[in-house]
């Protein structure tokens, strides 16, 4: 596929470029805070950058008729609404976390957290010290999946790619779920899976859960 990256020089942009390159895909558009270079027509544009870039990214997708994969975190409600709107005419896959395990945890919380509505719930997340937002987009995603405004505690340490724990407790029991990304490669792999899904999908606003379910329907 011909693809573009917004945030190309960043940690995730570099990871994506390497994985997509190894898989034989061609980078034809690269955008950064410094500007955009374009040497072809991308079929898919991946945005792992900053919320400030999103409007420009949506414009690039319109210009090229490209599908959009958005991994950037700390998006506002208005920005998420604008992506849903864009999904009326283009393929948009948005997730604050492109790891399969986190998205399965999201499904578990959506289904079962209501059974623990009278238990305490707290979220713990640890990320590398260069991460700009707190709590992480994943903590927000897990909180929303549980349908509760649970407190989130953020640690910023060294080079950790992303650890999340969701704890539930009452006076008699503690139940904890933990996910650890062992490298940034898992997010790039999820982004590749989403991009391949986007090439075949009809216009719509999709989650990474939708991508994971494709081909696994009963
Ligand atoms: P980074 O700081 O290493 O890189 C950011 C990149 O964005 C840089 O290339 C920078 O030049 C570019 N950028 C910044 N402002 C821009 C603008 N206005 N226009 C165009 N480009 C701009 O960050 P990172 O660690 O690569 O993370 C990038 C984003 O991806 C963050 O929001 C992070 O939380 C998110 N992230 C998401 C997932 C996921 O699975 N969804 C996983 C990891 C990181």
mmCIF file of C-alpha atoms and ligand atoms in Angstrom:
data_model
loop_
_atom_site.group_PDB
_atom_site.id
_atom_site.type_symbol
_atom_site.label_atom_id
_atom_site.label_comp_id
_atom_site.label_asym_id
_atom_site.label_seq_id
_atom_site.Cartn_x
_atom_site.Cartn_y
_atom_site.Cartn_z
ATOM 1 C CA UNK A 1 0.000 0.000 0.000
ATOM 2 C CA UNK A 2 1.008 3.629 -0.438
ATOM 3 C CA UNK A 3 0.724 5.343 2.932
ATOM 4 C CA UNK A 4 1.497 8.533 4.802
ATOM 5 C CA UNK A 5 2.508 9.277 8.396
ATOM 6 C CA UNK A 6 1.714 12.410 10.354
ATOM 7 C CA UNK A 7 4.318 12.453 13.144
ATOM 8 C CA UNK A 8 6.871 10.616 10.982
ATOM 9 C CA UNK A 9 9.958 11.641 12.995
ATOM 10 C CA UNK A 10 8.372 10.766 16.353
ATOM 11 C CA UNK A 11 8.784 7.582 18.379
ATOM 12 C CA UNK A 12 5.621 5.999 16.935
ATOM 13 C CA UNK A 13 6.205 7.421 13.444
ATOM 14 C CA UNK A 14 9.638 5.755 13.318
ATOM 15 C CA UNK A 15 8.258 2.454 14.585
ATOM 16 C CA UNK A 16 5.484 2.522 11.963
ATOM 17 C CA UNK A 17 7.854 3.448 9.133
ATOM 18 C CA UNK A 18 10.132 0.525 9.995
ATOM 19 C CA UNK A 19 7.345 -2.061 10.293
ATOM 20 C CA UNK A 20 5.470 -0.898 7.175
ATOM 21 C CA UNK A 21 8.750 -0.715 5.216
ATOM 22 C CA UNK A 22 9.699 -4.271 6.264
ATOM 23 C CA UNK A 23 6.241 -5.415 5.096
ATOM 24 C CA UNK A 24 6.823 -3.828 1.644
ATOM 25 C CA UNK A 25 4.564 -0.767 1.946
ATOM 26 C CA UNK A 26 5.606 2.548 0.411
ATOM 27 C CA UNK A 27 5.805 5.788 2.399
ATOM 28 C CA UNK A 28 4.653 8.575 0.048
ATOM 29 C CA UNK A 29 3.699 11.330 2.508
ATOM 30 C CA UNK A 30 5.458 12.408 5.685
ATOM 31 C CA UNK A 31 4.348 15.210 7.953
ATOM 32 C CA UNK A 32 5.874 16.687 11.085
ATOM 33 C CA UNK A 33 5.702 19.850 13.118
ATOM 34 C CA UNK A 34 8.236 21.221 10.576
ATOM 35 C CA UNK A 35 6.012 20.582 7.508
ATOM 36 C CA UNK A 36 4.771 18.021 4.990
ATOM 37 C CA UNK A 37 6.608 16.199 2.178
ATOM 38 C CA UNK A 38 4.516 14.425 -0.414
ATOM 39 C CA UNK A 39 5.788 12.221 -3.258
ATOM 40 C CA UNK A 40 2.640 10.317 -4.236
ATOM 41 C CA UNK A 41 -0.989 9.637 -3.418
ATOM 42 C CA UNK A 42 -1.420 7.779 -0.104
ATOM 43 C CA UNK A 43 -4.286 5.283 0.235
ATOM 44 C CA UNK A 44 -4.047 5.462 4.029
ATOM 45 C CA UNK A 45 -2.705 8.187 6.339
ATOM 46 C CA UNK A 46 -1.688 7.338 9.913
ATOM 47 C CA UNK A 47 -1.677 10.128 12.491
ATOM 48 C CA UNK A 48 0.431 9.484 15.602
ATOM 49 C CA UNK A 49 1.447 13.042 16.416
ATOM 50 C CA UNK A 50 -0.301 15.772 18.384
ATOM 51 C CA UNK A 51 -3.909 16.888 18.713
ATOM 52 C CA UNK A 52 -2.827 20.150 17.048
ATOM 53 C CA UNK A 53 -2.168 18.256 13.816
ATOM 54 C CA UNK A 54 -5.600 16.645 13.449
ATOM 55 C CA UNK A 55 -7.381 19.307 11.356
ATOM 56 C CA UNK A 56 -4.445 19.346 8.889
ATOM 57 C CA UNK A 57 -4.438 15.546 8.755
ATOM 58 C CA UNK A 58 -8.168 15.454 7.937
ATOM 59 C CA UNK A 59 -7.486 17.944 5.133
ATOM 60 C CA UNK A 60 -4.685 15.745 3.739
ATOM 61 C CA UNK A 61 -7.064 12.748 3.772
ATOM 62 C CA UNK A 62 -9.663 14.789 1.862
ATOM 63 C CA UNK A 63 -7.113 15.929 -0.725
ATOM 64 C CA UNK A 64 -5.878 12.394 -1.393
ATOM 65 C CA UNK A 65 -9.115 10.449 -0.781
ATOM 66 C CA UNK A 66 -7.163 8.481 1.834
ATOM 67 C CA UNK A 67 -8.438 6.430 4.763
ATOM 68 C CA UNK A 68 -7.376 7.703 8.181
ATOM 69 C CA UNK A 69 -5.906 5.802 11.133
ATOM 70 C CA UNK A 70 -5.712 7.999 14.246
ATOM 71 C CA UNK A 71 -3.612 6.946 17.242
ATOM 72 C CA UNK A 72 -2.950 10.400 18.651
ATOM 73 C CA UNK A 73 -4.188 10.769 22.232
ATOM 74 C CA UNK A 74 -5.604 13.689 24.230
ATOM 75 C CA UNK A 75 -8.157 14.464 21.497
ATOM 76 C CA UNK A 76 -11.055 16.651 22.624
ATOM 77 C CA UNK A 77 -14.713 15.632 22.404
ATOM 78 C CA UNK A 78 -15.069 18.097 19.497
ATOM 79 C CA UNK A 79 -12.177 16.439 17.659
ATOM 80 C CA UNK A 80 -13.681 12.981 18.188
ATOM 81 C CA UNK A 81 -17.018 14.313 16.883
ATOM 82 C CA UNK A 82 -15.238 15.699 13.795
ATOM 83 C CA UNK A 83 -13.722 12.245 13.160
ATOM 84 C CA UNK A 84 -17.160 10.620 13.455
ATOM 85 C CA UNK A 85 -18.428 13.155 10.906
ATOM 86 C CA UNK A 86 -15.489 12.402 8.588
ATOM 87 C CA UNK A 87 -16.454 8.716 8.889
ATOM 88 C CA UNK A 88 -19.671 9.492 6.985
ATOM 89 C CA UNK A 89 -17.630 9.759 3.787
ATOM 90 C CA UNK A 90 -14.252 8.139 4.514
ATOM 91 C CA UNK A 91 -12.823 5.182 6.419
ATOM 92 C CA UNK A 92 -11.625 6.350 9.855
ATOM 93 C CA UNK A 93 -10.158 4.015 12.486
ATOM 94 C CA UNK A 94 -9.539 5.737 15.822
ATOM 95 C CA UNK A 95 -8.118 4.223 18.995
ATOM 96 C CA UNK A 96 -6.152 5.569 21.933
ATOM 97 C CA UNK A 97 -4.479 2.152 22.016
ATOM 98 C CA UNK A 98 -3.693 -0.167 19.085
ATOM 99 C CA UNK A 99 -2.640 -3.150 21.246
ATOM 100 C CA UNK A 100 -4.988 -6.140 20.958
ATOM 101 C CA UNK A 101 -4.824 -6.913 24.700
ATOM 102 C CA UNK A 102 -6.003 -3.459 25.759
ATOM 103 C CA UNK A 103 -8.934 -3.663 23.364
ATOM 104 C CA UNK A 104 -9.948 -7.070 24.735
ATOM 105 C CA UNK A 105 -9.723 -5.579 28.252
ATOM 106 C CA UNK A 106 -11.981 -2.759 27.041
ATOM 107 C CA UNK A 107 -14.573 -5.367 25.944
ATOM 108 C CA UNK A 108 -14.306 -7.172 29.303
ATOM 109 C CA UNK A 109 -14.829 -3.924 31.225
ATOM 110 C CA UNK A 110 -17.758 -2.894 29.063
ATOM 111 C CA UNK A 111 -19.494 -6.220 29.727
ATOM 112 C CA UNK A 112 -18.563 -6.909 33.330
ATOM 113 C CA UNK A 113 -17.624 -3.677 35.172
ATOM 114 C CA UNK A 114 -21.349 -2.916 35.749
ATOM 115 C CA UNK A 115 -21.446 -6.058 37.958
ATOM 116 C CA UNK A 116 -18.863 -4.357 40.217
ATOM 117 C CA UNK A 117 -20.545 -0.955 40.314
ATOM 118 C CA UNK A 118 -20.533 -0.956 44.145
ATOM 119 C CA UNK A 119 -16.796 -1.829 44.327
ATOM 120 C CA UNK A 120 -14.010 0.773 44.352
ATOM 121 C CA UNK A 121 -12.270 1.138 40.972
ATOM 122 C CA UNK A 122 -8.911 2.824 40.308
ATOM 123 C CA UNK A 123 -6.607 2.880 37.272
ATOM 124 C CA UNK A 124 -2.798 2.932 37.342
ATOM 125 C CA UNK A 125 -0.722 3.765 34.285
ATOM 126 C CA UNK A 126 3.035 4.025 33.699
ATOM 127 C CA UNK A 127 4.662 5.536 30.611
ATOM 128 C CA UNK A 128 8.055 6.848 29.501
ATOM 129 C CA UNK A 129 9.106 10.210 30.865
ATOM 130 C CA UNK A 130 8.689 12.013 27.488
ATOM 131 C CA UNK A 131 4.949 11.346 27.305
ATOM 132 C CA UNK A 132 3.100 14.658 27.134
ATOM 133 C CA UNK A 133 -0.440 13.803 28.291
ATOM 134 C CA UNK A 134 -1.711 12.423 31.624
ATOM 135 C CA UNK A 135 -3.756 10.430 32.286
ATOM 136 C CA UNK A 136 -2.973 8.379 29.184
ATOM 137 C CA UNK A 137 -5.507 8.016 26.378
ATOM 138 C CA UNK A 138 -5.703 4.347 27.346
ATOM 139 C CA UNK A 139 -6.668 5.205 30.936
ATOM 140 C CA UNK A 140 -9.441 7.396 29.504
ATOM 141 C CA UNK A 141 -10.517 4.571 27.158
ATOM 142 C CA UNK A 142 -10.623 2.018 30.018
ATOM 143 C CA UNK A 143 -12.519 4.397 32.274
ATOM 144 C CA UNK A 144 -15.105 5.025 29.553
ATOM 145 C CA UNK A 145 -15.423 1.287 28.861
ATOM 146 C CA UNK A 146 -16.190 0.693 32.545
ATOM 147 C CA UNK A 147 -18.727 3.531 32.462
ATOM 148 C CA UNK A 148 -17.265 5.088 35.622
ATOM 149 C CA UNK A 149 -15.316 8.194 36.462
ATOM 150 C CA UNK A 150 -12.605 6.173 38.242
ATOM 151 C CA UNK A 151 -9.469 7.960 39.506
ATOM 152 C CA UNK A 152 -6.388 7.419 37.298
ATOM 153 C CA UNK A 153 -2.816 7.535 38.695
ATOM 154 C CA UNK A 154 0.020 8.324 36.288
ATOM 155 C CA UNK A 155 3.713 7.458 36.651
ATOM 156 C CA UNK A 156 6.248 8.810 34.136
ATOM 157 C CA UNK A 157 9.372 6.642 34.277
ATOM 158 C CA UNK A 158 12.302 5.980 31.931
ATOM 159 C CA UNK A 159 11.402 4.265 28.670
ATOM 160 C CA UNK A 160 8.259 2.304 29.598
ATOM 161 C CA UNK A 161 6.114 1.959 26.394
ATOM 162 C CA UNK A 162 2.819 1.633 28.336
ATOM 163 C CA UNK A 163 1.564 -0.318 31.386
ATOM 164 C CA UNK A 164 -2.030 -0.189 32.614
ATOM 165 C CA UNK A 165 -3.750 -1.787 35.580
ATOM 166 C CA UNK A 166 -7.408 -1.579 36.504
ATOM 167 C CA UNK A 167 -8.134 -2.474 40.133
ATOM 168 C CA UNK A 168 -11.502 -3.247 41.673
ATOM 169 C CA UNK A 169 -12.000 -3.909 45.404
ATOM 170 C CA UNK A 170 -14.593 -4.192 48.108
ATOM 171 C CA UNK A 171 -14.079 -5.105 51.776
ATOM 172 C CA UNK A 172 -13.549 -8.769 50.979
ATOM 173 C CA UNK A 173 -11.936 -9.025 47.524
ATOM 174 C CA UNK A 174 -9.505 -7.386 45.122
ATOM 175 C CA UNK A 175 -9.705 -7.970 41.364
ATOM 176 C CA UNK A 176 -6.954 -6.540 39.131
ATOM 177 C CA UNK A 177 -6.384 -6.581 35.365
ATOM 178 C CA UNK A 178 -2.942 -5.657 34.016
ATOM 179 C CA UNK A 179 -1.741 -5.041 30.478
ATOM 180 C CA UNK A 180 1.892 -4.349 29.558
ATOM 181 C CA UNK A 181 3.109 -3.354 26.132
ATOM 182 C CA UNK A 182 6.567 -4.923 25.884
ATOM 183 C CA UNK A 183 7.565 -2.597 23.045
ATOM 184 C CA UNK A 184 6.128 0.170 20.867
ATOM 185 C CA UNK A 185 6.133 -2.430 18.082
ATOM 186 C CA UNK A 186 2.756 -3.763 19.288
ATOM 187 C CA UNK A 187 1.107 -0.404 18.564
ATOM 188 C CA UNK A 188 2.710 -0.275 15.107
ATOM 189 C CA UNK A 189 1.504 -3.824 14.425
ATOM 190 C CA UNK A 190 -2.029 -2.792 15.410
ATOM 191 C CA UNK A 191 -1.758 0.272 13.169
ATOM 192 C CA UNK A 192 -0.725 -1.985 10.254
ATOM 193 C CA UNK A 193 -3.677 -4.272 10.928
ATOM 194 C CA UNK A 194 -5.967 -1.218 10.990
ATOM 195 C CA UNK A 195 -4.483 0.128 7.726
ATOM 196 C CA UNK A 196 -5.019 -3.214 5.939
ATOM 197 C CA UNK A 197 -8.603 -3.268 7.286
ATOM 198 C CA UNK A 198 -9.133 0.323 6.078
ATOM 199 C CA UNK A 199 -8.124 -0.540 2.500
ATOM 200 C CA UNK A 200 -11.121 -2.902 2.240
ATOM 201 C CA UNK A 201 -13.676 -1.234 4.541
ATOM 202 C CA UNK A 202 -16.667 0.894 3.596
ATOM 203 C CA UNK A 203 -16.672 4.497 4.845
ATOM 204 C CA UNK A 204 -17.355 4.575 8.583
ATOM 205 C CA UNK A 205 -15.946 5.447 11.978
ATOM 206 C CA UNK A 206 -14.335 2.306 13.383
ATOM 207 C CA UNK A 207 -12.672 1.306 16.644
ATOM 208 C CA UNK A 208 -9.723 -1.058 16.875
ATOM 209 C CA UNK A 209 -12.213 -3.561 18.350
ATOM 210 C CA UNK A 210 -14.012 -3.504 14.969
ATOM 211 C CA UNK A 211 -10.685 -4.289 13.285
ATOM 212 C CA UNK A 212 -9.982 -7.173 15.687
ATOM 213 C CA UNK A 213 -13.435 -8.701 15.113
ATOM 214 C CA UNK A 214 -13.034 -8.710 11.321
ATOM 215 C CA UNK A 215 -12.529 -12.233 10.066
ATOM 216 C CA UNK A 216 -13.328 -13.643 13.528
ATOM 217 C CA UNK A 217 -17.123 -13.490 13.230
ATOM 218 C CA UNK A 218 -18.893 -16.779 13.945
HETATM 219 P P1 LIG B 1 6.707 12.038 19.758
HETATM 220 O O1 LIG B 1 6.754 13.261 20.604
HETATM 221 O O2 LIG B 1 7.881 11.117 19.740
HETATM 222 O O3 LIG B 1 6.392 12.441 18.233
HETATM 223 C C1 LIG B 1 5.421 13.387 17.886
HETATM 224 C C2 LIG B 1 5.488 13.653 16.391
HETATM 225 O O4 LIG B 1 4.399 14.514 16.015
HETATM 226 C C3 LIG B 1 6.777 14.361 15.943
HETATM 227 O O5 LIG B 1 7.168 13.821 14.689
HETATM 228 C C4 LIG B 1 6.319 15.826 15.753
HETATM 229 O O6 LIG B 1 7.077 16.534 14.779
HETATM 230 C C5 LIG B 1 4.892 15.611 15.254
HETATM 231 N N1 LIG B 1 4.033 16.781 15.472
HETATM 232 C C6 LIG B 1 3.849 17.481 16.620
HETATM 233 N N2 LIG B 1 2.997 18.516 16.409
HETATM 234 C C7 LIG B 1 2.625 18.440 15.099
HETATM 235 C C8 LIG B 1 1.766 19.205 14.270
HETATM 236 N N3 LIG B 1 1.094 20.266 14.758
HETATM 237 N N4 LIG B 1 1.623 18.826 12.965
HETATM 238 C C9 LIG B 1 2.283 17.760 12.456
HETATM 239 N N5 LIG B 1 3.109 16.994 13.210
HETATM 240 C C10 LIG B 1 3.282 17.327 14.508
HETATM 241 O O7 LIG B 1 5.383 11.250 20.222
HETATM 242 P P2 LIG B 1 5.068 9.677 20.131
HETATM 243 O O8 LIG B 1 5.563 9.002 21.343
HETATM 244 O O9 LIG B 1 5.471 9.170 18.778
HETATM 245 O O10 LIG B 1 3.465 9.713 20.251
HETATM 246 C C11 LIG B 1 2.703 10.411 19.287
HETATM 247 C C12 LIG B 1 1.216 10.294 19.674
HETATM 248 O O11 LIG B 1 0.794 8.922 19.568
HETATM 249 C C13 LIG B 1 0.905 10.720 21.100
HETATM 250 O O12 LIG B 1 -0.365 11.360 21.122
HETATM 251 C C14 LIG B 1 0.847 9.402 21.848
HETATM 252 O O13 LIG B 1 0.094 9.460 23.037
HETATM 253 C C15 LIG B 1 0.199 8.540 20.803
HETATM 254 N N6 LIG B 1 0.361 7.098 20.948
HETATM 255 C C16 LIG B 1 -0.711 6.340 20.624
HETATM 256 C C17 LIG B 1 -0.630 4.976 20.686
HETATM 257 C C18 LIG B 1 -1.837 4.166 20.296
HETATM 258 O O14 LIG B 1 -1.755 2.928 20.283
HETATM 259 N N7 LIG B 1 -2.949 4.822 19.962
HETATM 260 C C19 LIG B 1 0.568 4.354 21.080
HETATM 261 C C20 LIG B 1 1.657 5.140 21.383
HETATM 262 C C21 LIG B 1 1.549 6.532 21.300
#
